[in-house]
Amino acid sequence: MAGGNGAAARLLLYFAGLLIVPLLVAGDDPYRFFTWTVTYGDIYPLGVKQQGILINNQFPGPQIEAVTNDNLIINVFNKLNEPFLLSWSGLQQRRNSFEDGVAGTTCPIPPGANFTYIMQAKDQIGTYYYFPSLAFHKAAGGFGGIRVLSRPQIPVPFPPPAADYTALIGDWYRANHTDLRYVLDSGKALGFPDGLLINGRGPNGYTFTVQPGKTYRFRITNVGLATSLNIRFQGHTMKLVEVEGSHTMQTTYSSLDVHLGQSYSVLLTADQPAFDYAIVVSTRFTTRILSTTAVLHYANSAGKAPGPLPGGPTIQIDWWNLTASGPRPNPQGSYHYGLVPVTRTIRLANSAPTINGKQRYAVNSVSYVSPDTPLKVADYYKIGGVFSVGTIADNPSYGGAYLQTSVMGASYRDYVEIVFENSEDVVQSWHIDGYAFWVVGMDGGKWSAASRQGYNLRDGVSRYTVQVYPRSWTAIYMPLDNVGMWNVRSESWARQYLGQQFYLRVWTPSTSLRDEFPIPKNALLCGRAAGRRTRPL
Ligand SMILES: *[C@@H]1O[C@H](CO)[C@@H](O)[C@H](O)[C@H]1NC(C)=O
Ligand SMILES: *[C@@H]1O[C@H](CO)[C@@H](O)[C@H](O)[C@H]1NC(C)=O
Ligand SMILES: *[C@@H]1O[C@H](CO)[C@@H](O)[C@H](O)[C@H]1NC(C)=O
């Protein structure tokens, strides 16, 4: 898409003006331009008409296909009657948290307005997704897949697949997002979902066609709101090859758990008699089990495959074999994450308190509330009174929970150990924007310093969303190499909406462009920053 003709060249010049800084940095990396219109529209995911959020009339939204280091210029026109933002789960927005598209970093796009995201898939490969981050919009759609392919000259540790398929799997509610929001705002818990979708469709509503003997890549992401899922292919196995931007040791699975917000790539070879097989997705860790199917259709299929549908695990914990999941080859070259001295330990305990008579969710006793101005924007203009650094502690106190705009301060170049401690009976899924991190340990019971003896410091997997099993803990190592304001959140969407999130402010006194970009010239300004200039001269 980069500059092949006059119009594209003019656009490029136009954006060069918009974006002097990234251009200097990005050099000749290609540009990909997208124009997206966000509207309400009728969808029938569970057979009944619902008002969904469409992007360019599609549900799920269009797929983003990019190559490492591509610049993604995405102009989003909001035709809803509510403010809207998209966020890009897994795109690291290096030095550029302004583009992250969550309430703490970016002003919402008002109804009838547009905003152009200017991002780069810097040094990244892998499977990601985008989603609407505000106001429980995610319950209405507005999400889609992102794939970042390796550059042609970079070897990938498996032969090119015959096709690259995306499977966005997730639970779904018949109630629309405004009704669900009303339930949450009135202090009640979100109920159990009504069904599961695969690429926006209900049972047998989506077909993946394969040619006999060929091998396919399936990129699987859990885009749902509330439940962990398991996926399996009738009569076939899956070879895991990628976890959220890391190529893995290639282990074969008959079924795979995908927790909220997580992404995996598996290879599947069409090596069975030519039939139509079921792809089964079912809920995990739920007393009632929902399931759905899509179709794996052999091009020369003789009809429905005989035999039962494959059963899956239900409530038992399937301890992730950390040793088996390590990156092969190490995408970070010779970087040995296990040998870097940890400079700070942060322990985060989730809870589900009642505050002022309402259901809330908290981390280290703080239930996050959004301020009137995005934190990053307030920080940039040094607008006081919006937030204070240090409003969430490094360790759980287990004291009474309270509402707060919680921001944790951290120093650029620190190397942190984060332990997610889950004493609840509910599986958790934690995501950190702006980063990938190494999962070093995961076990049942309570974490203690002695738990470190069991850490995998050799070949753990680097990813950006990690599960924490019921009454268990998960530990990660994370180099704080990306300056900015970064959302740390539960991927369980009611928990996120009702406060189980905070912001990590990774800060440096340096004002060098090598460390952080200034606010984008086209940034929308809102709240206490309304009326400021985006680039003071
Ligand atoms: C809105 O779209 C127009 C092009 O139609 C573009 O010139 C403008 O920069 C966009 N606004 C923002 C804030 O990105
Ligand atoms: C959601 O459904 C309610 C009725 O249950 C309706 O009043 C409301 O307009 C709907 N909202 C949207 C965005 O469709
Ligand atoms: C984990 O994977 C390694 C390497 O494949 C294997 O040797 C080991 O037995 C596995 N452990 C468990 C508990 O499955």
Coordinates of C-alpha atoms and ligand atoms in Angstrom, one line a residue:
M1 CA 0.0 0.0 0.0
A2 CA 3.0 2.3 0.4
G3 CA 3.2 5.1 -2.1
G4 CA 2.7 3.2 -5.4
N5 CA 0.7 6.0 -7.1
G6 CA 0.2 9.7 -7.0
A7 CA -2.7 9.6 -4.6
A8 CA -1.0 7.3 -2.1
A9 CA 2.2 9.5 -2.4
R10 CA 0.1 12.6 -1.6
L11 CA -1.5 10.8 1.4
L12 CA 1.9 9.9 2.6
L13 CA 3.1 13.5 2.3
Y14 CA -0.1 14.5 4.1
F15 CA 0.6 12.1 7.0
A16 CA 4.3 13.0 7.0
G17 CA 3.1 16.5 8.0
L18 CA 0.9 15.0 10.6
L19 CA 3.5 12.8 12.0
I20 CA 7.0 14.1 11.7
V21 CA 8.2 12.1 14.7
P22 CA 7.1 8.6 13.9
L23 CA 8.3 9.1 10.3
L24 CA 11.8 10.0 11.4
V25 CA 11.8 6.9 13.5
A26 CA 9.9 4.6 11.2
G27 CA 12.1 5.3 8.2
D28 CA 10.9 3.4 5.1
D29 CA 8.6 1.0 6.8
P30 CA 5.4 0.6 4.8
Y31 CA 2.2 2.4 5.6
R32 CA -1.2 0.7 5.6
F33 CA -4.2 3.0 5.5
F34 CA -7.7 2.0 6.8
T35 CA -10.9 4.0 6.9
W36 CA -13.4 2.5 9.3
T37 CA -17.0 3.6 9.9
V38 CA -18.5 2.4 13.1
T39 CA -22.3 2.1 13.1
Y40 CA -25.1 0.2 14.7
G41 CA -26.6 -2.5 12.6
D42 CA -28.8 -5.6 12.8
I43 CA -27.0 -8.9 13.6
Y44 CA -28.5 -12.3 14.3
P45 CA -25.7 -14.1 16.2
L46 CA -28.0 -16.4 18.2
G47 CA -30.8 -16.5 15.8
V48 CA -32.6 -13.4 17.2
K49 CA -32.2 -9.9 15.9
Q50 CA -29.9 -7.6 17.9
Q51 CA -28.3 -4.3 17.4
G52 CA -24.6 -4.8 17.0
I53 CA -21.6 -2.6 16.5
L54 CA -20.4 -2.9 13.0
I55 CA -17.2 -1.7 11.4
N56 CA -17.6 -1.0 7.7
N57 CA -20.9 -3.0 8.0
Q58 CA -19.1 -6.1 9.3
F59 CA -19.5 -8.1 12.4
P60 CA -16.9 -9.1 13.5
G61 CA -15.0 -6.1 12.1
P62 CA -12.4 -6.3 9.3
Q63 CA -9.2 -8.2 9.9
I64 CA -6.0 -6.2 10.0
E65 CA -3.2 -7.8 8.1
A66 CA 0.2 -6.3 8.6
V67 CA 3.9 -7.2 8.6
T68 CA 6.4 -6.4 11.3
N69 CA 7.2 -2.7 11.5
D70 CA 4.3 -1.6 9.3
N71 CA 2.8 1.7 10.1
L72 CA -1.0 1.4 10.6
I73 CA -3.0 4.5 9.9
I74 CA -6.6 3.8 10.9
N75 CA -9.2 6.6 10.6
V76 CA -12.2 5.7 12.7
F77 CA -15.5 7.5 12.1
N78 CA -17.9 7.2 15.0
K79 CA -21.5 7.1 13.8
L80 CA -22.8 5.7 17.1
N81 CA -24.8 8.0 19.5
E82 CA -22.1 7.4 22.2
P83 CA -18.4 8.3 22.5
F84 CA -16.3 5.4 21.2
L85 CA -12.7 4.2 21.2
L86 CA -10.9 1.2 19.8
S87 CA -8.0 -0.4 21.6
W88 CA -5.4 -2.7 20.0
S89 CA -4.8 -5.6 22.4
G90 CA -1.2 -6.8 22.0
L91 CA 0.1 -4.0 19.8
Q92 CA 2.7 -2.5 22.1
Q93 CA 2.4 1.2 21.0
R94 CA 6.1 1.6 21.7
R95 CA 6.8 5.1 23.2
N96 CA 3.2 6.0 22.2
S97 CA 0.6 5.2 24.8
F98 CA -1.5 8.1 23.4
E99 CA -2.6 5.7 20.7
D100 CA -3.6 2.9 23.0
G101 CA -7.3 3.7 22.8
V102 CA -8.3 3.1 26.4
A103 CA -10.1 5.6 28.6
G104 CA -6.9 6.4 30.5
T105 CA -4.8 7.3 27.5
T106 CA -6.9 8.6 24.7
C107 CA -9.9 11.0 24.5
P108 CA -13.0 9.3 23.2
I109 CA -14.2 9.9 19.7
P110 CA -17.4 11.9 20.1
P111 CA -20.5 10.8 18.1
G112 CA -20.2 12.1 14.5
A113 CA -16.5 12.7 14.8
N114 CA -13.4 10.7 13.7
F115 CA -9.9 10.1 15.0
T116 CA -7.0 8.6 13.1
Y117 CA -4.8 6.2 15.0
I118 CA -1.2 6.3 13.9
M119 CA 0.6 3.2 15.1
Q120 CA 3.5 0.9 14.3
A121 CA 3.7 -2.8 14.7
K122 CA 7.3 -2.2 15.9
D123 CA 9.4 -5.4 16.1
Q124 CA 6.2 -7.5 16.6
I125 CA 4.8 -10.7 15.0
G126 CA 1.8 -12.7 16.0
T127 CA -1.9 -12.8 16.7
Y128 CA -3.7 -9.9 18.3
Y129 CA -7.1 -8.3 18.2
Y130 CA -8.8 -5.0 18.5
F131 CA -12.0 -4.2 20.5
P132 CA -14.1 -1.3 21.6
S133 CA -12.8 -0.3 25.0
L134 CA -15.5 2.0 26.4
A135 CA -18.9 1.6 27.9
F136 CA -19.3 -2.2 27.6
H137 CA -19.4 -1.7 23.8
K138 CA -17.5 -5.0 23.5
A139 CA -20.8 -6.8 24.3
A140 CA -22.2 -5.5 21.0
G141 CA -19.2 -6.4 18.7
G142 CA -16.8 -3.9 17.2
F143 CA -13.9 -6.4 17.6
G144 CA -11.7 -8.1 15.0
G145 CA -8.5 -9.9 14.4
I146 CA -5.0 -8.5 13.9
R147 CA -2.2 -10.6 12.4
V148 CA 1.3 -9.4 12.1
L149 CA 3.3 -11.5 9.8
S150 CA 7.1 -11.8 9.9
R151 CA 9.1 -9.9 7.3
P152 CA 9.8 -12.1 4.3
Q153 CA 13.5 -12.4 5.1
I154 CA 12.9 -13.6 8.7
P155 CA 12.5 -17.3 9.0
V156 CA 9.3 -18.7 10.6
P157 CA 9.8 -22.1 12.4
F158 CA 7.2 -23.9 10.3
P159 CA 6.4 -24.2 6.5
P160 CA 3.9 -21.6 5.1
P161 CA 0.3 -22.9 5.8
A162 CA -2.1 -23.4 2.9
A163 CA -4.3 -20.7 4.5
D164 CA -4.3 -18.5 7.6
Y165 CA -7.7 -18.6 9.3
T166 CA -8.9 -16.5 12.2
A167 CA -11.3 -17.9 14.8
L168 CA -12.7 -15.3 17.1
I169 CA -14.4 -17.3 19.8
G170 CA -16.4 -15.8 22.7
D171 CA -19.4 -15.9 24.9
W172 CA -22.4 -13.8 24.0
Y173 CA -25.4 -12.2 25.7
R174 CA -28.8 -11.6 24.2
A175 CA -29.2 -8.4 26.2
N176 CA -27.6 -5.5 24.4
H177 CA -24.7 -3.5 25.8
T178 CA -26.9 -0.7 27.2
D179 CA -29.0 -3.2 29.1
L180 CA -25.9 -5.0 30.4
R181 CA -24.4 -1.7 31.4
Y182 CA -27.5 -0.8 33.3
V183 CA -27.3 -4.1 35.3
L184 CA -23.7 -3.3 36.2
D185 CA -24.3 0.4 36.9
S186 CA -27.1 -0.6 39.3
G187 CA -24.6 -2.7 41.3
K188 CA -25.5 -6.2 40.2
A189 CA -23.3 -8.8 38.8
L190 CA -23.4 -9.7 35.2
G191 CA -25.4 -12.9 34.7
F192 CA -24.3 -16.0 32.8
P193 CA -23.9 -15.7 29.0
D194 CA -26.6 -17.0 26.7
G195 CA -24.4 -18.7 24.1
L196 CA -21.0 -18.9 22.4
L197 CA -20.0 -17.5 19.0
I198 CA -17.3 -18.4 16.5
N199 CA -16.6 -15.5 14.2
G200 CA -19.9 -13.9 15.1
R201 CA -22.0 -16.9 14.3
G202 CA -23.9 -19.4 16.4
P203 CA -23.9 -23.2 16.1
N204 CA -22.7 -24.5 12.7
G205 CA -22.9 -20.9 11.4
Y206 CA -19.3 -20.7 10.3
T207 CA -17.4 -23.0 7.9
F208 CA -13.6 -23.3 7.4
T209 CA -12.8 -25.1 4.2
V210 CA -9.7 -27.2 3.9
Q211 CA -8.1 -29.2 1.1
P212 CA -7.1 -32.8 1.9
G213 CA -3.5 -33.2 2.9
K214 CA -2.9 -29.5 3.4
T215 CA -1.9 -27.7 6.7
Y216 CA -3.7 -24.6 7.9
R217 CA -2.9 -22.0 10.5
F218 CA -5.8 -21.2 12.9
R219 CA -5.4 -18.0 14.9
I220 CA -7.7 -18.4 17.9
T221 CA -8.7 -15.5 20.2
N222 CA -11.1 -15.4 23.0
V223 CA -13.0 -12.1 22.4
G224 CA -15.7 -12.9 24.9
L225 CA -16.8 -11.1 28.1
A226 CA -17.0 -13.6 30.9
T227 CA -15.8 -17.2 30.3
S228 CA -12.7 -19.1 29.6
L229 CA -13.2 -21.4 26.6
N230 CA -11.8 -24.7 25.4
I231 CA -11.5 -25.5 21.6
R232 CA -11.0 -28.8 19.9
F233 CA -11.3 -30.2 16.4
Q234 CA -13.2 -33.5 15.9
G235 CA -10.8 -36.2 14.7
H236 CA -7.8 -33.8 14.5
T237 CA -5.0 -32.5 16.7
M238 CA -3.6 -29.0 16.9
K239 CA 0.1 -28.2 16.9
L240 CA 0.6 -25.1 18.9
V241 CA 3.1 -22.7 17.1
E242 CA 2.5 -19.2 18.5
V243 CA 1.3 -17.6 21.7
E244 CA 0.6 -13.9 21.5
G245 CA 3.7 -12.9 19.6
S246 CA 6.1 -15.8 20.6
H247 CA 6.7 -18.8 18.5
T248 CA 6.6 -21.8 20.8
M249 CA 8.0 -25.2 21.1
Q250 CA 5.6 -27.1 18.9
T251 CA 3.5 -29.4 21.1
T252 CA 0.5 -31.2 19.9
Y253 CA -2.8 -30.9 21.7
S254 CA -6.2 -32.5 21.3
S255 CA -7.9 -29.5 23.1
L256 CA -6.7 -26.1 24.1
D257 CA -7.9 -23.6 26.7
V258 CA -8.2 -20.0 25.6
H259 CA -8.8 -17.7 28.5
L260 CA -10.4 -14.2 28.1
G261 CA -8.4 -12.0 25.8
Q262 CA -5.8 -14.7 25.0
S263 CA -4.6 -15.7 21.5
Y264 CA -3.0 -18.8 20.1
S265 CA -2.0 -20.0 16.6
V266 CA -2.2 -23.7 15.9
L267 CA -1.4 -25.7 12.8
L268 CA -4.0 -28.3 11.7
T269 CA -3.4 -30.8 9.0
A270 CA -6.3 -32.1 7.0
D271 CA -5.1 -35.7 7.2
Q272 CA -8.4 -37.5 8.0
P273 CA -11.0 -39.1 5.7
A274 CA -12.9 -36.3 3.8
F275 CA -15.9 -35.4 5.9
D276 CA -17.3 -32.3 7.6
Y277 CA -15.9 -32.3 11.1
A278 CA -17.1 -30.3 14.1
I279 CA -14.9 -27.6 15.7
V280 CA -16.2 -27.5 19.3
V281 CA -15.9 -24.6 21.7
S282 CA -17.2 -24.9 25.3
T283 CA -16.9 -23.0 28.5
R284 CA -14.4 -23.8 31.2
F285 CA -14.7 -23.4 35.0
T286 CA -18.5 -23.0 34.8
T287 CA -21.1 -25.1 36.5
R288 CA -23.4 -24.8 33.5
I289 CA -21.5 -25.6 30.3
L290 CA -22.2 -23.7 27.1
S291 CA -20.9 -25.1 23.8
T292 CA -21.1 -24.3 20.2
T293 CA -19.6 -25.6 16.9
A294 CA -18.2 -24.5 13.6
V295 CA -17.6 -26.7 10.6
L296 CA -14.2 -28.0 9.3
H297 CA -15.2 -28.8 5.8
Y298 CA -13.0 -30.9 3.6
A299 CA -13.4 -29.7 0.0
N300 CA -14.3 -33.2 -1.2
S301 CA -16.4 -34.0 1.9
A302 CA -18.7 -37.0 1.8
G303 CA -20.9 -35.4 4.5
K304 CA -21.0 -35.2 8.2
A305 CA -18.2 -37.1 10.0
P306 CA -19.4 -40.1 11.9
G307 CA -18.8 -40.5 15.6
P308 CA -19.5 -38.3 18.7
L309 CA -18.3 -34.8 19.1
P310 CA -15.1 -34.6 21.2
G311 CA -15.7 -33.9 24.8
G312 CA -13.6 -31.3 26.6
P313 CA -12.3 -30.5 30.1
T314 CA -14.8 -28.7 32.3
I315 CA -13.7 -27.5 35.8
Q316 CA -10.4 -29.2 36.3
I317 CA -7.3 -27.1 36.1
D318 CA -5.0 -28.0 33.3
W319 CA -1.7 -26.8 34.6
W320 CA 0.1 -25.1 31.8
N321 CA 3.3 -27.0 31.1
L322 CA 5.7 -24.0 31.2
T323 CA 8.6 -26.0 30.1
A324 CA 6.8 -27.2 27.0
S325 CA 5.7 -23.7 26.0
G326 CA 9.0 -21.9 25.7
P327 CA 9.8 -20.0 22.6
R328 CA 11.7 -21.8 19.9
P329 CA 13.5 -20.0 18.5
N330 CA 13.8 -17.2 21.1
P331 CA 12.4 -14.2 19.3
Q332 CA 14.4 -11.9 21.5
G333 CA 17.7 -13.4 20.3
S334 CA 20.1 -13.9 23.1
Y335 CA 18.0 -12.1 25.8
H336 CA 17.9 -14.2 28.9
Y337 CA 14.9 -13.0 30.8
G338 CA 15.7 -15.3 33.7
L339 CA 19.1 -13.8 34.3
V340 CA 18.1 -10.2 34.7
P341 CA 18.0 -9.1 38.3
V342 CA 14.5 -8.2 39.5
T343 CA 14.4 -4.7 40.9
R344 CA 10.9 -4.7 42.2
T345 CA 8.2 -7.2 43.2
I346 CA 4.5 -6.3 42.8
R347 CA 1.8 -8.5 44.2
L348 CA -1.7 -8.0 43.0
A349 CA -4.7 -9.6 44.7
N350 CA -8.1 -9.5 43.0
S351 CA -11.3 -9.2 45.0
A352 CA -15.1 -8.8 44.4
P353 CA -16.2 -6.3 47.2
T354 CA -19.4 -4.5 47.7
I355 CA -18.8 -0.8 47.9
N356 CA -21.7 1.6 48.8
G357 CA -24.1 -1.3 48.4
K358 CA -23.0 -2.1 44.9
Q359 CA -21.0 -4.9 43.3
R360 CA -17.5 -3.8 42.4
Y361 CA -14.3 -5.5 41.6
A362 CA -10.9 -4.5 43.0
V363 CA -7.2 -5.1 42.9
N364 CA -5.2 -4.5 46.1
S365 CA -8.4 -3.2 47.6
V366 CA -8.7 -0.4 45.0
S367 CA -11.6 -0.3 42.6
Y368 CA -10.7 1.9 39.7
V369 CA -12.8 4.9 38.7
S370 CA -12.2 6.8 35.5
P371 CA -11.3 10.5 35.8
D372 CA -12.8 13.3 33.7
T373 CA -9.6 13.5 31.6
P374 CA -7.5 10.6 30.3
L375 CA -4.5 10.1 32.7
K376 CA -2.0 10.3 29.9
V377 CA -3.4 13.5 28.5
A378 CA -3.5 15.1 32.0
D379 CA 0.1 14.0 32.5
Y380 CA 1.3 15.4 29.3
Y381 CA -0.2 18.9 30.0
K382 CA 0.7 18.6 33.7
I383 CA -3.0 19.2 34.7
G384 CA -3.2 18.6 38.4
G385 CA -6.0 17.0 40.3
V386 CA -6.8 14.3 37.9
F387 CA -4.7 11.5 39.5
S388 CA -1.9 10.9 41.9
V389 CA 0.9 8.4 41.4
G390 CA 1.1 5.8 44.2
T391 CA -2.7 5.4 44.6
I392 CA -2.4 1.7 44.6
A393 CA 0.0 -0.3 46.7
D394 CA 2.6 -2.8 45.6
N395 CA 1.2 -5.4 47.9
P396 CA -2.2 -6.5 49.0
S397 CA -3.4 -5.2 52.4
Y398 CA -6.6 -7.2 52.3
G399 CA -8.2 -4.2 53.9
G400 CA -11.7 -2.8 53.0
A401 CA -12.0 -1.9 49.3
Y402 CA -12.5 1.7 48.1
L403 CA -13.0 3.7 44.9
Q404 CA -10.0 5.5 43.5
T405 CA -8.4 6.5 40.2
S406 CA -5.4 4.2 40.8
V407 CA -2.1 4.9 39.2
M408 CA 1.1 3.0 40.1
G409 CA 4.4 4.7 39.5
A410 CA 7.3 2.8 38.0
S411 CA 10.7 3.7 36.6
Y412 CA 11.7 3.1 33.0
R413 CA 14.2 0.3 32.9
D414 CA 13.1 -1.4 36.0
Y415 CA 12.7 -5.1 35.8
V416 CA 9.7 -6.2 37.7
E417 CA 8.3 -9.4 39.1
I418 CA 4.5 -9.3 39.2
V419 CA 2.6 -12.0 41.2
F420 CA -1.2 -12.2 40.5
E421 CA -2.8 -13.7 43.6
N422 CA -6.3 -15.1 43.2
S423 CA -8.0 -16.2 46.4
E424 CA -11.4 -16.2 44.7
D425 CA -13.1 -19.3 43.3
V426 CA -13.2 -17.8 39.8
V427 CA -10.5 -18.0 37.1
Q428 CA -8.9 -14.7 36.3
S429 CA -7.3 -13.3 33.1
W430 CA -4.9 -10.4 33.4
H431 CA -3.7 -8.2 30.5
I432 CA -1.0 -5.5 30.5
D433 CA -1.0 -3.0 27.7
G434 CA 2.2 -1.8 26.1
Y435 CA 4.1 -5.0 27.0
A436 CA 4.7 -8.6 26.6
F437 CA 5.9 -10.4 29.7
W438 CA 7.4 -13.8 30.6
V439 CA 5.3 -16.2 32.5
V440 CA 7.7 -17.7 35.1
G441 CA 5.4 -19.6 37.4
M442 CA 1.8 -20.7 38.2
D443 CA 0.6 -22.9 41.0
G444 CA -2.2 -23.6 43.4
G445 CA -2.5 -22.1 46.9
K446 CA -0.8 -19.0 48.2
W447 CA 2.4 -17.5 46.7
S448 CA 5.4 -17.1 49.0
A449 CA 9.0 -16.2 48.4
A450 CA 9.8 -19.9 48.3
S451 CA 7.5 -20.3 45.3
R452 CA 10.3 -18.7 43.3
Q453 CA 12.3 -21.9 43.5
G454 CA 9.8 -23.4 41.1
Y455 CA 10.1 -20.6 38.5
N456 CA 10.9 -21.4 34.9
L457 CA 13.8 -19.0 34.3
R458 CA 14.9 -20.7 31.1
D459 CA 12.3 -21.1 28.4
G460 CA 9.0 -19.6 29.6
V461 CA 6.7 -18.0 27.1
S462 CA 6.4 -14.3 26.5
R463 CA 2.8 -13.1 26.1
Y464 CA 0.5 -10.3 27.1
T465 CA -2.5 -12.0 28.7
V466 CA -2.2 -14.6 31.4
Q467 CA -4.7 -16.7 33.4
V468 CA -4.7 -17.1 37.1
Y469 CA -6.6 -20.3 38.2
P470 CA -9.0 -20.3 41.1
R471 CA -7.3 -20.1 44.5
S472 CA -3.9 -20.0 42.7
W473 CA -1.2 -17.6 41.6
T474 CA 0.7 -16.7 38.5
A475 CA 4.1 -14.9 38.4
I476 CA 5.5 -12.9 35.5
Y477 CA 8.8 -11.0 34.8
M478 CA 8.5 -7.8 32.8
P479 CA 11.2 -5.4 31.7
L480 CA 9.8 -1.9 31.9
D481 CA 11.2 -0.8 28.5
N482 CA 8.2 1.2 27.3
V483 CA 7.6 4.6 28.7
G484 CA 3.9 5.6 29.0
M485 CA 0.7 5.1 30.8
W486 CA -0.4 1.5 30.6
N487 CA -3.6 -0.2 31.5
V488 CA -3.3 -3.3 33.7
R489 CA -6.7 -4.9 33.7
S490 CA -8.9 -7.9 34.1
E491 CA -10.1 -9.3 30.8
S492 CA -13.3 -10.4 32.5
W493 CA -15.3 -7.5 31.1
A494 CA -17.7 -6.9 34.0
R495 CA -14.7 -6.9 36.4
Q496 CA -12.8 -4.5 34.2
Y497 CA -15.9 -2.2 33.9
L498 CA -16.5 -2.3 37.7
G499 CA -12.9 -1.4 38.7
Q500 CA -10.6 -4.4 38.5
Q501 CA -7.9 -2.4 36.6
F502 CA -5.4 0.3 37.2
Y503 CA -2.7 2.2 35.3
L504 CA 1.0 1.6 35.4
R505 CA 2.9 4.9 34.7
V506 CA 6.3 4.0 33.4
W507 CA 8.2 7.2 33.7
T508 CA 11.6 8.7 32.9
P509 CA 12.8 12.2 33.5
S510 CA 14.2 12.2 30.0
T511 CA 12.2 14.0 27.4
S512 CA 14.0 12.5 24.5
L513 CA 12.0 11.3 21.6
R514 CA 14.0 8.1 21.9
D515 CA 12.0 7.4 25.1
E516 CA 8.6 8.7 24.3
F517 CA 6.7 10.5 21.6
P518 CA 4.8 13.7 22.3
I519 CA 1.1 13.8 22.0
P520 CA 0.0 13.2 18.4
K521 CA -0.8 16.3 16.4
N522 CA -4.3 15.1 15.7
A523 CA -5.1 14.0 19.3
L524 CA -8.7 14.9 20.3
L525 CA -8.7 16.8 23.6
C526 CA -11.3 16.4 26.2
G527 CA -12.1 17.0 29.9
R528 CA -9.7 19.5 31.5
A529 CA -7.5 19.4 28.4
A530 CA -10.2 20.7 26.1
G531 CA -8.9 23.7 24.2
R532 CA -5.2 23.0 24.6
R533 CA -2.9 22.9 21.7
T534 CA -1.7 19.4 20.8
R535 CA 1.9 20.4 20.0
P536 CA 3.0 23.5 21.9
L537 CA 5.6 25.3 19.8
Ligands
LIG1 C1 -10.8 12.9 10.3 O1 -10.7 12.5 9.0 C2 -10.2 13.5 8.1 C3 -10.2 12.9 6.7 O2 -11.6 12.7 6.4 C4 -8.7 13.7 8.5 O3 -8.3 14.8 7.7 C5 -8.6 14.2 9.9 O4 -7.3 14.3 10.3 C6 -9.3 13.1 10.8 N1 -9.3 13.6 12.2 C7 -8.5 13.1 13.1 C8 -8.7 13.8 14.5 O5 -7.7 12.3 13.0
LIG2 C1 -31.2 -2.2 24.2 O1 -32.4 -2.8 24.4 C2 -33.3 -1.9 25.1 C3 -34.6 -2.8 25.4 O2 -34.3 -3.9 26.2 C4 -33.6 -0.7 24.2 O3 -34.5 0.2 24.9 C5 -32.3 0.0 23.9 O4 -32.5 1.0 23.0 C6 -31.3 -1.0 23.3 N1 -30.1 -0.3 23.0 C7 -29.4 -0.5 21.9 C8 -28.1 0.2 21.8 O5 -29.8 -1.1 21.0
LIG3 C1 6.3 -30.8 30.2 O1 7.0 -30.8 29.0 C2 8.2 -31.4 29.0 C3 8.9 -31.2 27.7 O2 8.0 -31.6 26.6 C4 8.0 -32.9 29.4 O3 9.3 -33.5 29.4 C5 7.3 -33.0 30.7 O4 7.1 -34.3 31.0 C6 6.0 -32.2 30.7 N1 5.5 -32.1 32.1 C7 4.2 -32.4 32.4 C8 3.8 -32.3 33.8 O5 3.4 -32.7 31.5

